[in-house]
Coordinates of C-alpha atoms in Angstrom, one line a residue:
K19 CA -32.6 10.9 -3.8
V20 CA -29.3 12.1 -6.5
L21 CA -30.0 9.1 -9.2
K22 CA -33.7 9.4 -9.2
G23 CA -33.4 13.6 -9.7
A24 CA -30.4 12.7 -12.7
A25 CA -33.0 10.2 -14.0
R26 CA -35.1 12.5 -14.3
K27 CA -33.9 15.6 -15.2
A28 CA -32.2 12.9 -18.7
E29 CA -32.3 14.4 -21.6
T30 CA -32.3 11.4 -23.9
P31 CA -33.8 7.4 -23.3
G32 CA -30.4 6.1 -23.3
R33 CA -29.5 8.7 -20.3
R34 CA -32.1 7.9 -18.8
K35 CA -31.5 3.8 -18.9
A36 CA -27.9 4.5 -17.8
V37 CA -28.5 6.3 -14.9
R38 CA -31.3 3.4 -14.0
D39 CA -28.4 0.4 -14.7
C40 CA -26.9 2.5 -12.2
R41 CA -29.4 2.6 -10.1
R42 CA -30.0 -0.9 -10.3
Y43 CA -26.0 -2.1 -10.0
I44 CA -26.1 -0.1 -6.3
D45 CA -28.9 -2.0 -5.0
Q46 CA -27.5 -5.0 -5.8
N47 CA -24.1 -5.0 -4.6
W48 CA -24.8 -2.7 -1.7
E49 CA -23.8 -5.0 0.8
G50 CA -20.4 -5.5 -0.7
I51 CA -20.3 -1.4 -0.6
M52 CA -20.9 -1.3 3.0
A53 CA -18.8 -4.0 3.4
Y54 CA -15.8 -2.0 1.8
W55 CA -16.6 1.5 4.2
L56 CA -17.2 -0.6 7.6
Y57 CA -14.1 -2.6 7.5
P58 CA -11.2 -0.9 5.8
E59 CA -8.8 -3.3 7.5
A60 CA -10.4 -6.3 5.4
Q61 CA -9.7 -5.1 2.0
L62 CA -7.0 -7.1 1.0
G63 CA -5.7 -6.1 -2.8
V64 CA -5.8 -9.5 -5.2
S65 CA -3.8 -9.3 -8.6
A66 CA -5.2 -12.8 -9.1
E67 CA -6.5 -11.1 -12.6
G68 CA -3.1 -10.0 -13.6
H69 CA -1.0 -13.1 -12.2
V70 CA -3.5 -15.3 -14.8
S71 CA -3.1 -13.4 -17.8
H72 CA 0.5 -13.0 -17.4
I73 CA 1.5 -16.2 -15.7
L74 CA -1.2 -18.5 -17.8
A75 CA -1.8 -16.7 -21.3
A76 CA 1.7 -17.0 -22.6
R77 CA 1.2 -20.6 -23.1
L78 CA -2.4 -21.4 -22.8
S79 CA -3.7 -18.9 -25.1
S80 CA -1.4 -16.7 -26.6
R81 CA 0.0 -19.6 -28.6
P82 CA -3.5 -21.5 -29.0
M83 CA -3.4 -25.1 -28.7
A84 CA -5.7 -27.9 -28.0
W85 CA -5.5 -29.2 -24.4
S86 CA -6.9 -31.8 -22.7
A87 CA -8.5 -30.9 -19.5
R88 CA -5.6 -33.3 -17.6
G89 CA -3.4 -31.8 -20.3
V90 CA -4.3 -27.9 -19.1
D91 CA -4.1 -28.6 -15.3
R92 CA -0.8 -30.1 -15.4
M93 CA 0.8 -26.6 -17.2
A94 CA -1.1 -25.0 -15.3
R95 CA 0.1 -26.1 -12.1
L96 CA 3.4 -26.2 -13.6
R97 CA 3.1 -22.2 -14.8
V98 CA 2.3 -21.2 -11.7
A99 CA 4.5 -23.1 -9.7
K100 CA 7.5 -21.6 -11.9
A101 CA 6.3 -18.1 -11.2
N102 CA 6.0 -19.0 -7.4
G103 CA 10.0 -20.1 -7.7
V104 CA 9.7 -23.7 -7.6

C-alpha cells in the first residue's frame, strides 16, 4: 500500500520508476526478507566479500598479470592458506 501510494504521488516519471523498481525488488526477494525476520537465529554474518578483496585482490588484481586458470587457482589457495595461518 505504501509503495502504491508513493508511485501515485511521485512528481516525476523518474521517481515513479524508482518506486516501481523498489516494489519489484521487494516482491522478487520476499522469501528472503521473510526468512530474515522469521528465523533471526539463522542470521550468520559472512565476511567473504571483504576477505576476497583483501586476500586475493592484493595479488591478483592490484598488480595485474596474466594468469592461467591453474595458476590463479594455486595462487588463491596459497593466499587463503597464508591468511588462515597455514
